[in-house]
Coordinates of C-alpha atoms in Angstrom, one line a residue:
M1 CA -1.0 26.8 23.4
S2 CA -2.3 27.3 20.3
T3 CA -4.3 24.8 18.4
K4 CA -1.9 23.4 16.0
N5 CA -4.3 22.3 12.3
V6 CA -4.7 18.1 11.3
Y7 CA -5.3 17.6 7.7
I8 CA -5.8 13.7 6.8
A9 CA -6.0 12.7 2.6
S10 CA -6.6 9.3 1.6
S11 CA -7.6 10.8 -2.2
R12 CA -8.1 7.1 -2.9
M13 CA -10.8 4.5 -0.8
E14 CA -13.0 6.9 0.4
E15 CA -14.0 4.5 2.7
I16 CA -10.3 3.8 4.5
G17 CA -10.4 7.8 4.7
S18 CA -13.6 8.8 6.5
K19 CA -13.0 5.9 9.3
C20 CA -10.4 7.8 9.9
V21 CA -10.9 11.2 9.9
S22 CA -13.9 9.8 12.1
F23 CA -12.0 8.5 14.4
A24 CA -9.2 11.1 14.7
S25 CA -12.3 14.0 14.9
E26 CA -13.1 11.4 17.8
N27 CA -10.5 11.1 19.3
L28 CA -7.6 14.2 18.5
P29 CA -6.5 15.3 22.4
K30 CA -6.4 19.0 23.3
G31 CA -4.7 21.6 21.6
Y32 CA -4.9 19.8 17.8
S33 CA -8.1 20.7 15.5
L34 CA -9.1 18.5 11.6
C35 CA -8.7 21.1 9.0
D36 CA -10.5 21.0 5.8
N37 CA -7.1 22.6 3.5
M38 CA -3.8 20.2 3.4
Q39 CA -2.5 24.9 3.5
E40 CA -3.8 25.4 6.8
S41 CA -2.4 22.5 8.2
D42 CA 0.5 22.3 10.5
I43 CA -0.1 18.5 10.5
F44 CA -0.7 16.3 7.5
V45 CA -1.1 12.7 7.3
S46 CA -2.1 10.8 4.6
V47 CA -4.0 7.6 3.9
L48 CA -3.5 6.9 0.5
Y49 CA -2.8 10.0 -1.0
D50 CA -1.8 8.7 -4.7
T51 CA -0.6 12.3 -5.2
I52 CA 3.3 12.9 -3.8
I53 CA 3.9 16.3 -1.9
D54 CA 5.2 18.8 -3.1
E55 CA 8.9 19.5 -1.6
D56 CA 8.7 22.7 0.5
F57 CA 4.6 21.8 1.0
I58 CA 7.1 19.0 3.4
S59 CA 10.6 21.1 4.9
S60 CA 6.7 24.2 5.5
R61 CA 4.9 21.6 7.9
E62 CA 5.9 20.1 11.3
R63 CA 5.8 16.9 10.1
C64 CA 4.5 14.4 7.4
V65 CA 2.7 11.3 6.9
N66 CA 2.1 8.1 5.9
F67 CA 0.2 5.3 5.8
H68 CA 1.3 3.3 2.6
P69 CA -0.2 -0.2 1.4
G70 CA 2.7 -1.8 1.1
I71 CA 5.9 -3.5 3.5
L72 CA 8.5 -0.6 3.4
P73 CA 11.1 -0.7 1.3
E74 CA 10.9 -4.0 -0.6
Y75 CA 7.8 -2.2 -1.8
K76 CA 7.6 1.2 -2.4
G77 CA 4.2 2.3 -5.2
S78 CA 1.2 1.1 -6.4
A79 CA 0.0 -1.6 -6.3
T80 CA 2.1 -3.3 -4.3
Y81 CA -0.8 -6.0 -3.1
S82 CA -0.4 -7.5 -6.7
W83 CA 3.3 -7.3 -7.2
A84 CA 3.9 -9.1 -4.1
I85 CA 1.2 -11.5 -4.6
I86 CA 3.7 -11.8 -8.2
N87 CA 6.9 -11.9 -6.0
K88 CA 5.6 -14.4 -4.6
E89 CA 6.1 -13.1 -1.0
P90 CA 5.1 -15.0 1.9
E91 CA 4.0 -11.7 3.6
A92 CA 2.6 -8.5 2.4
G93 CA 1.3 -5.8 4.7
V94 CA 0.8 -1.7 5.5
T95 CA 3.6 1.1 6.6
L96 CA 3.8 3.9 7.9
H97 CA 6.3 6.6 7.9
E98 CA 7.3 10.0 7.1
I99 CA 7.0 11.8 3.8
D100 CA 10.5 13.3 2.5
S101 CA 10.8 14.4 -1.6
G102 CA 11.3 10.5 -2.9
I103 CA 8.6 7.8 -3.6
D104 CA 7.5 6.4 -0.3
S105 CA 11.1 6.6 1.2
G106 CA 11.1 8.5 4.3
P107 CA 11.9 7.3 7.3
I108 CA 10.0 4.4 8.5
I109 CA 7.5 4.4 12.1
E110 CA 6.1 1.4 12.0
I111 CA 5.7 -2.3 10.1
K112 CA 3.2 -4.3 10.0
K113 CA 1.8 -7.9 8.2
T114 CA 0.1 -10.1 7.3
L115 CA 0.7 -13.5 5.6
I116 CA -0.3 -14.1 2.6
S117 CA -1.7 -17.6 1.3
N118 CA -2.6 -19.6 -1.4
K119 CA -5.6 -18.7 -1.8
D120 CA -5.1 -14.8 -1.2
T121 CA -5.9 -12.3 -4.3
A122 CA -4.4 -9.3 -4.5
E123 CA -7.9 -7.7 -3.3
T124 CA -8.0 -10.1 -0.4
V125 CA -4.4 -9.2 0.9
F126 CA -6.4 -5.5 -0.1
Y127 CA -9.1 -5.0 2.2
R128 CA -7.2 -6.9 4.8
C129 CA -4.5 -4.9 5.2
M130 CA -7.0 -2.0 5.4
D131 CA -8.0 -3.0 8.6
I132 CA -5.1 -3.5 9.4
L133 CA -4.1 -0.1 9.0
Y134 CA -7.3 1.7 10.2
N135 CA -6.1 -0.8 13.0
M136 CA -2.5 1.3 12.8
F137 CA -4.6 5.3 12.8
C138 CA -5.7 5.1 15.2
D139 CA -3.1 3.7 17.3
N140 CA -0.1 5.7 16.4
L141 CA -3.1 8.8 15.8
S142 CA -1.5 9.7 19.6
R143 CA 1.9 9.5 18.2
I144 CA 1.6 10.9 15.2
L145 CA 0.8 14.6 17.0
S146 CA 3.3 14.4 19.3
G147 CA 6.4 13.1 17.0
E148 CA 7.4 11.3 19.3
Y149 CA 7.9 8.1 18.0
K150 CA 11.5 6.8 16.6
T151 CA 12.3 6.2 13.4
V152 CA 14.4 3.7 10.8
Q153 CA 16.3 3.4 8.1
N154 CA 14.1 3.0 4.7
K155 CA 16.7 2.6 1.9
G156 CA 17.2 -0.3 -0.9
G157 CA 14.1 -1.0 -2.0
S158 CA 11.9 -1.2 -5.4
V159 CA 9.5 0.7 -6.2
Y160 CA 6.9 -0.5 -8.2
L161 CA 4.9 2.0 -10.9
K162 CA 0.8 1.4 -12.0
K163 CA 2.8 2.3 -15.4
H164 CA 4.8 -1.5 -15.2
L165 CA 1.5 -3.5 -14.0
P166 CA 0.1 -4.5 -17.5
S167 CA 2.7 -5.9 -18.5
A168 CA 2.2 -8.1 -15.2
K169 CA -0.7 -8.5 -16.5
D170 CA -0.1 -10.3 -19.8
I171 CA 1.2 -14.4 -19.0
T172 CA 1.6 -15.1 -22.7
H173 CA 4.8 -15.2 -22.6
I174 CA 4.5 -18.3 -19.6
V175 CA 2.1 -20.4 -21.7
R176 CA 3.9 -20.3 -24.4
A177 CA 7.3 -21.8 -22.1
F178 CA 5.4 -24.0 -21.2
T179 CA 3.7 -25.4 -24.8
F180 CA 4.7 -28.8 -25.7
E181 CA 3.3 -32.0 -27.3
E182 CA 2.4 -33.9 -24.4
K183 CA 4.3 -31.7 -20.7
E184 CA 2.5 -30.5 -19.0
K185 CA 1.7 -27.3 -19.4
A186 CA 1.2 -23.8 -18.1
F187 CA -1.6 -24.0 -15.4
F188 CA -4.0 -21.9 -12.6
Y189 CA -6.2 -23.3 -9.9
N190 CA -10.0 -22.3 -9.7
S191 CA -11.6 -21.4 -6.6
L192 CA -12.9 -25.3 -6.0
G193 CA -9.0 -26.3 -6.0
E194 CA -9.0 -27.6 -9.7
K195 CA -6.1 -27.3 -11.2
I196 CA -7.1 -25.1 -14.6
Y197 CA -4.7 -25.8 -17.7
L198 CA -3.9 -23.0 -20.1
S199 CA -3.0 -23.6 -24.0
Y200 CA -1.2 -21.2 -26.9
Y201 CA -2.6 -21.1 -29.8
P202 CA -0.5 -18.8 -32.7
E203 CA -2.5 -16.6 -34.5
G204 CA -4.0 -18.5 -38.0
G205 CA -2.7 -21.1 -36.4

């Protein structure tokens, strides 16, 4: 029986990628081997790999899967934990799905979720989800290799792109909307739970 080559791609957050590669190197079953060149792979596994995979590459592999930092189908694309907080979602998570020619649009294999508390930031959610991702990788490695899993459809939802995030950072319009003499201003809570009010001062005002 010939050996099947497995390539694990991770271009962001090298720590999580390295952890997954390390686990795989010690736990690949007989008949599978890690390779250093994705073009030589039979099975391609993306762990936060942020490059669009060519359709010809996908179709020429036995299997291509992705660990996506977000709950699908609602949160396709990037910076999904920031958007989940902006959209006041109660949960965030990680989705394991097959890769197709779209953006995070392939059939879903598994989703794991975590609650978002009112003290969470995008950073705390991200690192908590990285722990979830690693455990999902370990639990699903054998199923990914064998292809013995069921999928559900991945339709609808929204695609969030990096270029959209700067517009969400500008809260000037929110501050302006609640700037009214003798009425409560826009606010946020700091790490001490103190309510901090924001005021708007027009340029030259």
